[in-house]
mmCIF file of C-alpha atoms in Angstrom:
data_model
loop_
_atom_site.group_PDB
_atom_site.id
_atom_site.type_symbol
_atom_site.label_atom_id
_atom_site.label_comp_id
_atom_site.label_asym_id
_atom_site.label_seq_id
_atom_site.Cartn_x
_atom_site.Cartn_y
_atom_site.Cartn_z
ATOM 1 C CA MET A 1 -43.049 173.861 -53.747
ATOM 2 C CA LYS A 2 -44.870 171.772 -55.935
ATOM 3 C CA GLN A 3 -41.780 170.906 -58.401
ATOM 4 C CA GLY A 4 -39.513 171.330 -56.049
ATOM 5 C CA VAL A 5 -41.369 168.630 -53.748
ATOM 6 C CA PHE A 6 -41.249 166.256 -56.934
ATOM 7 C CA TYR A 7 -37.956 166.724 -58.056
ATOM 8 C CA GLY A 8 -36.620 165.852 -54.411
ATOM 9 C CA SER A 9 -38.506 162.509 -54.792
ATOM 10 C CA LEU A 10 -37.165 162.076 -57.658
ATOM 11 C CA ALA A 11 -33.652 162.358 -56.314
ATOM 12 C CA GLY A 12 -33.876 160.485 -53.718
ATOM 13 C CA ALA A 13 -35.351 157.760 -56.131
ATOM 14 C CA ALA A 14 -31.976 158.050 -57.930
ATOM 15 C CA TRP A 15 -30.124 158.206 -54.665
ATOM 16 C CA GLY A 16 -31.970 155.229 -53.497
ATOM 17 C CA LEU A 17 -29.793 152.946 -56.008
ATOM 18 C CA VAL A 18 -26.883 153.319 -54.387
ATOM 19 C CA PHE A 19 -27.294 151.465 -51.450
ATOM 20 C CA LEU A 20 -27.431 148.299 -53.365
ATOM 21 C CA SER A 21 -24.409 148.813 -54.800
ATOM 22 C CA PRO A 22 -22.403 147.610 -52.260
ATOM 23 C CA ALA A 23 -24.676 144.434 -52.302
ATOM 24 C CA LEU A 24 -24.226 143.746 -56.028
ATOM 25 C CA LEU A 25 -20.083 144.127 -55.935
ATOM 26 C CA ALA A 26 -19.490 143.197 -52.313
ATOM 27 C CA ASP A 27 -15.597 141.848 -53.492
ATOM 28 C CA PHE A 28 -14.821 145.715 -53.904
ATOM 29 C CA SER A 29 -13.630 147.686 -51.851
ATOM 30 C CA PRO A 30 -15.553 150.872 -50.905
ATOM 31 C CA LEU A 31 -12.191 152.516 -52.228
ATOM 32 C CA LEU A 32 -12.597 151.529 -55.312
ATOM 33 C CA LEU A 33 -16.963 152.002 -55.536
ATOM 34 C CA SER A 34 -16.310 155.602 -55.053
ATOM 35 C CA CYS A 35 -13.662 156.004 -57.207
ATOM 36 C CA GLY A 36 -15.177 153.482 -59.465
ATOM 37 C CA ARG A 37 -18.655 155.490 -59.143
ATOM 38 C CA PHE A 38 -17.328 159.111 -59.354
ATOM 39 C CA LEU A 39 -14.902 158.337 -62.010
ATOM 40 C CA MET A 40 -17.205 157.229 -64.627
ATOM 41 C CA TYR A 41 -19.458 160.340 -63.140
ATOM 42 C CA GLY A 42 -17.181 162.608 -64.153
ATOM 43 C CA VAL A 43 -16.806 160.313 -67.836
ATOM 44 C CA ILE A 44 -20.396 160.978 -68.454
ATOM 45 C CA ALA A 45 -20.715 164.379 -67.160
ATOM 46 C CA LEU A 46 -18.061 165.388 -70.018
ATOM 47 C CA LEU A 47 -19.128 163.219 -73.058
ATOM 48 C CA ILE A 48 -22.809 164.905 -71.959
ATOM 49 C CA GLY A 49 -21.490 168.534 -71.330
ATOM 50 C CA LEU A 50 -19.439 168.702 -74.364
ATOM 51 C CA PRO A 51 -21.708 170.551 -77.020
ATOM 52 C CA LEU A 52 -21.992 173.138 -74.080
ATOM 53 C CA ALA A 53 -18.160 173.175 -72.992
ATOM 54 C CA ARG A 54 -17.139 176.783 -74.448
ATOM 55 C CA GLY A 55 -20.107 178.415 -73.094
ATOM 56 C CA LEU A 56 -20.012 176.553 -69.535
ATOM 57 C CA LEU A 57 -16.475 177.717 -69.736
ATOM 58 C CA ARG A 58 -16.968 181.318 -70.760
ATOM 59 C CA LYS A 59 -19.107 181.970 -67.581
ATOM 60 C CA LEU A 60 -17.348 179.727 -65.014
ATOM 61 C CA SER A 61 -15.416 181.962 -63.089
ATOM 62 C CA LEU A 62 -12.357 181.105 -60.119
ATOM 63 C CA ALA A 63 -15.004 181.393 -57.078
ATOM 64 C CA ASP A 64 -17.441 178.997 -59.620
ATOM 65 C CA LEU A 65 -14.484 177.072 -59.837
ATOM 66 C CA LEU A 66 -13.460 176.702 -55.900
ATOM 67 C CA ALA A 67 -17.100 176.292 -55.115
ATOM 68 C CA LEU A 68 -17.529 173.189 -57.206
ATOM 69 C CA THR A 69 -14.299 171.606 -55.364
ATOM 70 C CA ARG A 70 -15.339 172.405 -52.229
ATOM 71 C CA LEU A 71 -18.650 170.849 -52.838
ATOM 72 C CA SER A 72 -17.335 168.165 -55.029
ATOM 73 C CA LEU A 73 -14.854 166.370 -51.919
ATOM 74 C CA THR A 74 -17.203 167.687 -49.238
ATOM 75 C CA GLY A 75 -20.368 165.804 -50.296
ATOM 76 C CA ASN A 76 -18.680 162.845 -52.922
ATOM 77 C CA ILE A 77 -15.546 161.969 -51.875
ATOM 78 C CA VAL A 78 -14.990 162.692 -48.462
ATOM 79 C CA TYR A 79 -18.363 161.927 -47.340
ATOM 80 C CA PHE A 80 -18.319 158.235 -48.704
ATOM 81 C CA VAL A 81 -14.204 158.033 -47.460
ATOM 82 C CA LEU A 82 -15.998 158.515 -44.151
ATOM 83 C CA LEU A 83 -18.906 156.676 -44.998
ATOM 84 C CA ALA A 84 -17.306 153.770 -45.759
ATOM 85 C CA ALA A 85 -14.616 153.852 -42.776
ATOM 86 C CA ALA A 86 -18.038 153.889 -40.288
ATOM 87 C CA VAL A 87 -19.482 150.993 -41.906
ATOM 88 C CA GLN A 88 -15.928 149.184 -41.640
ATOM 89 C CA ARG A 89 -15.875 149.554 -37.252
ATOM 90 C CA VAL A 90 -19.641 149.655 -36.679
ATOM 91 C CA GLY A 91 -21.536 148.229 -38.787
ATOM 92 C CA ILE A 92 -24.460 149.659 -41.948
ATOM 93 C CA ALA A 93 -27.469 149.875 -39.139
ATOM 94 C CA ALA A 94 -25.440 152.064 -36.644
ATOM 95 C CA THR A 95 -23.578 154.397 -39.542
ATOM 96 C CA SER A 96 -27.615 154.138 -41.351
ATOM 97 C CA LEU A 97 -29.049 155.821 -37.794
ATOM 98 C CA VAL A 98 -25.962 158.856 -37.826
ATOM 99 C CA ILE A 99 -27.312 159.325 -41.719
ATOM 100 C CA GLY A 100 -29.796 159.515 -41.264
ATOM 101 C CA VAL A 101 -30.530 162.637 -39.292
ATOM 102 C CA LEU A 102 -29.792 164.358 -42.283
ATOM 103 C CA PRO A 103 -32.937 165.186 -42.581
ATOM 104 C CA LEU A 104 -33.050 167.503 -39.215
ATOM 105 C CA THR A 105 -29.852 168.523 -39.471
ATOM 106 C CA ILE A 106 -30.441 170.197 -42.875
ATOM 107 C CA THR A 107 -33.467 171.862 -41.652
ATOM 108 C CA LEU A 108 -31.896 173.251 -38.240
ATOM 109 C CA LEU A 109 -28.733 174.554 -40.648
ATOM 110 C CA GLY A 110 -30.982 176.506 -42.807
ATOM 111 C CA ARG A 111 -33.286 177.506 -39.636
ATOM 112 C CA ASN A 112 -32.234 181.296 -40.180
ATOM 113 C CA GLU A 113 -32.908 181.527 -44.295
ATOM 114 C CA ALA A 114 -35.072 183.995 -45.129
ATOM 115 C CA ASP A 115 -37.567 182.051 -46.807
ATOM 116 C CA ALA A 116 -37.840 179.402 -43.326
ATOM 117 C CA PRO A 117 -41.117 179.653 -41.520
ATOM 118 C CA ALA A 118 -40.275 179.390 -37.581
ATOM 119 C CA LEU A 119 -38.801 176.203 -36.587
ATOM 120 C CA ARG A 120 -41.297 174.918 -33.947
ATOM 121 C CA ARG A 121 -43.736 174.669 -37.291
ATOM 122 C CA LEU A 122 -41.520 172.045 -38.298
ATOM 123 C CA LEU A 123 -41.391 170.225 -34.798
ATOM 124 C CA TRP A 124 -43.871 167.545 -35.198
ATOM 125 C CA PRO A 125 -43.204 166.652 -38.878
ATOM 126 C CA LEU A 126 -39.183 166.754 -37.716
ATOM 127 C CA LEU A 127 -40.287 164.148 -34.705
ATOM 128 C CA ALA A 128 -42.166 162.393 -36.861
ATOM 129 C CA VAL A 129 -39.343 162.167 -39.373
ATOM 130 C CA LEU A 130 -37.221 161.002 -36.341
ATOM 131 C CA VAL A 131 -39.243 158.367 -34.657
ATOM 132 C CA GLY A 132 -39.615 156.724 -39.014
ATOM 133 C CA ILE A 133 -35.774 156.990 -39.027
ATOM 134 C CA VAL A 134 -35.219 154.662 -36.034
ATOM 135 C CA CYS A 135 -37.576 152.652 -36.666
ATOM 136 C CA ILE A 136 -36.162 151.367 -39.594
ATOM 137 C CA ASN A 137 -33.104 150.927 -37.575
ATOM 138 C CA LEU A 138 -34.450 149.050 -34.951
ATOM 139 C CA GLU A 139 -35.049 145.574 -35.957
ATOM 140 C CA ALA A 140 -31.240 145.611 -37.104
ATOM 141 C CA LEU A 141 -29.383 147.532 -33.591
ATOM 142 C CA LEU A 142 -31.746 145.391 -31.571
ATOM 143 C CA GLY A 143 -31.118 141.928 -33.669
ATOM 144 C CA GLY A 144 -27.292 142.001 -33.393
ATOM 145 C CA SER A 145 -24.957 141.714 -36.514
ATOM 146 C CA GLY A 146 -22.825 139.293 -34.492
ATOM 147 C CA GLN A 147 -20.058 141.824 -35.168
ATOM 148 C CA SER A 148 -17.004 141.766 -32.011
ATOM 149 C CA GLN A 149 -15.510 144.560 -33.099
ATOM 150 C CA PRO A 150 -12.614 145.955 -30.292
ATOM 151 C CA LEU A 151 -14.620 149.185 -28.416
ATOM 152 C CA ASP A 152 -12.381 151.078 -29.795
ATOM 153 C CA GLU A 153 -12.431 150.657 -33.501
ATOM 154 C CA ARG A 154 -16.633 151.011 -33.136
ATOM 155 C CA VAL A 155 -16.391 154.628 -31.286
ATOM 156 C CA GLN A 156 -14.012 154.895 -34.340
ATOM 157 C CA GLY A 157 -16.716 154.081 -36.796
ATOM 158 C CA MET A 158 -19.315 156.117 -34.525
ATOM 159 C CA VAL A 159 -17.113 159.005 -35.216
ATOM 160 C CA TYR A 160 -16.504 158.384 -38.722
ATOM 161 C CA ALA A 161 -20.242 158.280 -39.168
ATOM 162 C CA VAL A 162 -20.933 161.349 -37.196
ATOM 163 C CA LEU A 163 -18.661 163.369 -39.230
ATOM 164 C CA ALA A 164 -19.930 162.068 -42.136
ATOM 165 C CA LEU A 165 -22.932 163.475 -41.254
ATOM 166 C CA ALA A 166 -21.597 167.002 -41.065
ATOM 167 C CA CYS A 167 -19.949 166.604 -44.126
ATOM 168 C CA TRP A 168 -22.953 165.906 -46.240
ATOM 169 C CA SER A 169 -24.879 168.339 -44.263
ATOM 170 C CA TRP A 170 -22.877 171.052 -44.950
ATOM 171 C CA PHE A 171 -22.557 170.171 -48.583
ATOM 172 C CA ALA A 172 -26.297 170.448 -48.643
ATOM 173 C CA THR A 173 -26.169 173.608 -46.997
ATOM 174 C CA ASP A 174 -23.420 174.997 -49.053
ATOM 175 C CA ASN A 175 -24.564 173.508 -52.544
ATOM 176 C CA ALA A 176 -28.327 175.444 -51.994
ATOM 177 C CA ARG A 177 -26.395 178.588 -51.470
ATOM 178 C CA CYS A 178 -24.550 178.262 -54.084
ATOM 179 C CA LEU A 179 -27.236 177.719 -56.432
ATOM 180 C CA LYS A 180 -29.492 180.594 -55.442
ATOM 181 C CA ARG A 181 -26.792 183.349 -55.297
ATOM 182 C CA GLN A 182 -25.542 182.048 -59.045
ATOM 183 C CA THR A 183 -27.883 182.536 -61.993
ATOM 184 C CA HIS A 184 -25.428 181.262 -64.590
ATOM 185 C CA PHE A 185 -25.488 177.851 -64.440
ATOM 186 C CA ASN A 186 -28.795 175.830 -64.725
ATOM 187 C CA SER A 187 -29.220 172.834 -62.788
ATOM 188 C CA ASN A 188 -27.758 170.484 -65.063
ATOM 189 C CA GLU A 189 -25.213 172.519 -66.184
ATOM 190 C CA TRP A 190 -24.215 172.926 -62.255
ATOM 191 C CA SER A 191 -24.604 168.904 -61.833
ATOM 192 C CA LEU A 192 -22.269 168.281 -65.261
ATOM 193 C CA LEU A 193 -19.104 170.651 -63.700
ATOM 194 C CA THR A 194 -19.658 168.697 -60.317
ATOM 195 C CA GLY A 195 -19.340 165.210 -62.064
ATOM 196 C CA MET A 196 -16.017 166.856 -63.749
ATOM 197 C CA ILE A 197 -14.861 167.957 -60.756
ATOM 198 C CA THR A 198 -15.692 164.948 -59.316
ATOM 199 C CA GLY A 199 -14.284 163.002 -61.686
ATOM 200 C CA LEU A 200 -10.864 164.304 -62.368
ATOM 201 C CA LEU A 201 -10.559 164.190 -58.022
ATOM 202 C CA ALA A 202 -11.046 160.531 -58.203
ATOM 203 C CA GLY A 203 -8.893 159.461 -60.902
ATOM 204 C CA CYS A 204 -6.077 160.999 -58.630
ATOM 205 C CA ILE A 205 -7.681 159.685 -56.019
ATOM 206 C CA TRP A 206 -7.191 156.504 -57.178
ATOM 207 C CA LEU A 207 -3.640 157.033 -59.784
ATOM 208 C CA ALA A 208 -2.352 158.232 -56.200
ATOM 209 C CA ALA A 209 -3.728 154.843 -54.146
ATOM 210 C CA GLU A 210 -2.193 152.674 -57.125
ATOM 211 C CA LEU A 211 1.368 154.771 -57.030
ATOM 212 C CA LEU A 212 0.806 153.945 -53.608
ATOM 213 C CA GLY A 213 0.122 150.221 -53.711
ATOM 214 C CA LEU A 214 -2.753 150.603 -51.345
ATOM 215 C CA THR A 215 -4.280 146.635 -51.429
ATOM 216 C CA ALA A 216 -7.389 148.098 -51.315
ATOM 217 C CA VAL A 217 -6.822 149.356 -55.155
ATOM 218 C CA GLN A 218 -4.879 146.453 -56.106
ATOM 219 C CA ILE A 219 -7.342 143.866 -56.219
ATOM 220 C CA GLU A 220 -7.536 140.253 -58.886
ATOM 221 C CA LEU A 221 -10.588 139.613 -59.824
ATOM 222 C CA PRO A 222 -11.921 137.357 -62.872
ATOM 223 C CA ALA A 223 -12.805 139.786 -66.022
ATOM 224 C CA GLU A 224 -16.265 139.264 -65.651
ATOM 225 C CA ARG A 225 -16.538 141.027 -62.509
ATOM 226 C CA TRP A 226 -14.734 143.975 -63.520
ATOM 227 C CA GLN A 227 -17.762 144.326 -66.610
ATOM 228 C CA SER A 228 -19.773 144.468 -63.629
ATOM 229 C CA PHE A 229 -18.091 146.541 -61.910
ATOM 230 C CA TRP A 230 -17.773 149.385 -64.482
ATOM 231 C CA LEU A 231 -21.621 148.302 -65.511
ATOM 232 C CA VAL A 232 -22.994 149.178 -62.366
ATOM 233 C CA ASN A 233 -21.354 151.865 -61.423
ATOM 234 C CA LEU A 234 -22.362 153.441 -65.583
ATOM 235 C CA VAL A 235 -25.727 153.242 -64.311
ATOM 236 C CA LEU A 236 -25.067 154.663 -60.900
ATOM 237 C CA ALA A 237 -23.166 157.652 -62.580
ATOM 238 C CA VAL A 238 -26.052 158.118 -65.080
ATOM 239 C CA VAL A 239 -28.694 157.253 -62.222
ATOM 240 C CA ALA A 240 -27.921 158.209 -59.106
ATOM 241 C CA SER A 241 -24.941 160.948 -59.832
ATOM 242 C CA TRP A 242 -25.431 162.950 -63.101
ATOM 243 C CA LEU A 243 -29.566 162.813 -62.807
ATOM 244 C CA GLY A 244 -29.716 162.559 -59.179
ATOM 245 C CA TYR A 245 -27.532 165.552 -58.373
ATOM 246 C CA THR A 246 -29.856 167.164 -61.352
ATOM 247 C CA PHE A 247 -33.333 166.645 -59.495
ATOM 248 C CA TRP A 248 -31.475 167.900 -56.301
ATOM 249 C CA ASN A 249 -30.499 170.740 -57.513
ATOM 250 C CA ALA A 250 -33.105 171.594 -59.036
ATOM 251 C CA SER A 251 -35.117 171.112 -55.696
ATOM 252 C CA THR A 252 -33.308 172.684 -53.772
ATOM 253 C CA ARG A 253 -33.028 175.961 -56.139
ATOM 254 C CA ARG A 254 -37.429 175.955 -55.277
ATOM 255 C CA LEU A 255 -37.850 174.544 -51.588
ATOM 256 C CA PRO A 256 -36.525 176.562 -48.344
ATOM 257 C CA LEU A 257 -33.466 174.848 -47.247
ATOM 258 C CA THR A 258 -35.551 174.055 -43.842
ATOM 259 C CA LEU A 259 -37.792 171.724 -46.501
ATOM 260 C CA SER A 260 -35.129 171.029 -49.181
ATOM 261 C CA GLY A 261 -33.669 168.891 -45.863
ATOM 262 C CA GLN A 262 -36.646 166.496 -45.964
ATOM 263 C CA MET A 263 -36.271 165.896 -49.485
ATOM 264 C CA VAL A 264 -34.032 163.576 -48.226
ATOM 265 C CA VAL A 265 -36.354 161.121 -46.323
ATOM 266 C CA PHE A 266 -37.306 159.563 -49.820
ATOM 267 C CA GLU A 267 -33.618 158.379 -50.729
ATOM 268 C CA THR A 268 -34.016 156.271 -47.088
ATOM 269 C CA LEU A 269 -37.366 155.539 -48.429
ATOM 270 C CA PHE A 270 -36.535 154.533 -52.078
ATOM 271 C CA ALA A 271 -33.406 152.890 -50.599
ATOM 272 C CA LEU A 272 -35.738 150.603 -48.489
ATOM 273 C CA VAL A 273 -38.330 149.794 -51.336
ATOM 274 C CA TYR A 274 -34.686 148.297 -53.418
ATOM 275 C CA GLY A 275 -33.393 146.454 -50.940
ATOM 276 C CA PHE A 276 -37.166 144.649 -50.516
ATOM 277 C CA VAL A 277 -37.429 144.088 -54.088
ATOM 278 C CA TYR A 278 -33.349 142.522 -53.792
ATOM 279 C CA LEU A 279 -33.929 140.335 -50.940
ATOM 280 C CA GLN A 280 -38.040 139.699 -52.358
ATOM 281 C CA ARG A 281 -39.558 139.725 -49.095
ATOM 282 C CA LEU A 282 -42.288 142.394 -47.671
ATOM 283 C CA PRO A 283 -41.552 145.232 -45.324
ATOM 284 C CA THR A 284 -42.476 144.023 -41.767
ATOM 285 C CA LEU A 285 -44.984 145.597 -39.118
ATOM 286 C CA LEU A 286 -42.426 148.042 -37.666
ATOM 287 C CA GLU A 287 -41.028 148.867 -41.399
ATOM 288 C CA GLY A 288 -43.714 149.467 -42.342
ATOM 289 C CA PHE A 289 -44.955 151.951 -39.676
ATOM 290 C CA ALA A 290 -41.654 153.535 -40.348
ATOM 291 C CA ILE A 291 -42.817 154.242 -43.861
ATOM 292 C CA LEU A 292 -45.619 155.728 -42.766
ATOM 293 C CA LEU A 293 -44.288 158.459 -40.043
ATOM 294 C CA LEU A 294 -41.502 159.256 -43.335
ATOM 295 C CA LEU A 295 -44.296 159.988 -45.262
ATOM 296 C CA GLY A 296 -46.315 162.087 -42.820
ATOM 297 C CA GLY A 297 -43.458 163.551 -41.789
ATOM 298 C CA VAL A 298 -42.719 165.201 -44.705
ATOM 299 C CA CYS A 299 -46.159 165.841 -46.092
ATOM 300 C CA ALA A 300 -46.774 167.946 -42.426
ATOM 301 C CA ALA A 301 -43.465 169.593 -43.766
ATOM 302 C CA VAL A 302 -44.195 170.947 -47.233
ATOM 303 C CA ALA A 303 -48.037 171.506 -45.134
ATOM 304 C CA ARG A 304 -46.470 174.056 -42.768
ATOM 305 C CA HIS A 305 -44.384 176.013 -45.178
ATOM 306 C CA GLY A 306 -47.509 177.045 -46.886
ATOM 307 C CA LYS A 307 -49.331 177.498 -50.023
ATOM 308 C CA PRO A 308 -47.543 175.860 -52.785
ATOM 309 C CA ALA A 309 -46.225 179.279 -54.283
ATOM 310 C CA VAL A 310 -46.937 179.457 -58.330
ATOM 311 C CA THR A 311 -43.739 177.801 -60.569
ATOM 312 C CA ALA A 312 -42.970 178.067 -64.070
ATOM 313 C CA PRO A 313 -43.878 174.931 -66.464
ATOM 314 C CA VAL A 314 -41.363 172.316 -66.814
ATOM 315 C CA ASN A 315 -38.774 172.776 -68.627
ATOM 316 C CA VAL A 316 -35.601 170.316 -70.134
ATOM 317 C CA THR A 317 -32.838 172.445 -68.455
ATOM 318 C CA LEU A 318 -34.511 171.937 -65.004
ATOM 319 C CA GLY A 319 -32.968 175.639 -64.501
#
C-alpha cells in the first residue's frame, strides 16, 4: 500500500504540470493544446515502445484494443474537450470546483469492490477532502471573475463540467479494473499502449478539424510561438502523460479503488504549488488551510484502509 500511495503522489506531481500549459500558451486554442499534447504523447510512446513492439503486439488481444480505445477516448480526448468547453463558458474557478470532486466520485464508484472498506469508515476523510476543495475555490468564486456570459451559456458550462467529471470518474474506475483484470501488460506497457492509441486519435481529430476548416486549428502565429507550443507539449507528453499514467497505473494496481480515488488530490495540491511558483506568491491563509485539509483527508483515508500490506521491492517496470 505504501508503494501505491507513493506512485499516486508522483502521478499527481506529473499531472499538476498540465494546469500551467494554458497560461504558458494562452494564444493557442484548447483543441490545439489537447491535440498537441496527446499527439506528442503518441509519438513518445511509439518511440519508447519500439524495442518492445513485437512482444506488445503478440500479447495484444482484440479485447485489449477495444479497452485501450475506450480509455483513450474517455480519459483523454473526450474529457479534455468537455473540460475546455466548460472553462470557456463558466470559467476556471467553477469548472475546477466541479472537477475537484473526483476523489469523492471515484471512491463512491469503487465502494463495492472486494478490497474496499465500509463507506462509513471513510466519511470524515472524504468530508475533509470536500471541504478542502471548496476552500481552494472559495476565494475565486466569491471574488468574481468579471464574466458576463448569458445564463444559458453558464448552464451549458456547468453541464459540460459535470460530464467531464463523470467521464474521468468512469475512466479511473474502468482503467483500474482493466489493470487488475489483465496481467500480461505491466503499468509501463499499458501506459505506452494508451499513448499510442491516444496519439492516433488526436492526430485523426486534428486532421479532421483541418479538413473541416475549423478556426480552432487555423491559428497564424510566429514560428517562435510554435516552437514553444511543441516544447511545452513535449514536456507534458513525457512527464504528465507517459510518466503520469505509468505512475497512476502502478498506483491503481496496488490500491483499492476507494483509496486510489484519494490520490487525485495530489494533482490539485501540486497544481497549487506550481501555480504559486509561477505567480511568485505564497498561499493565502484560506489556501493553506485547504492544503492541510486535503493532506489530512488523504492521510486519514490511508489509515482507515488498514495497516500497509507487505509489498514487493520497487522494480523499473512499475508492474
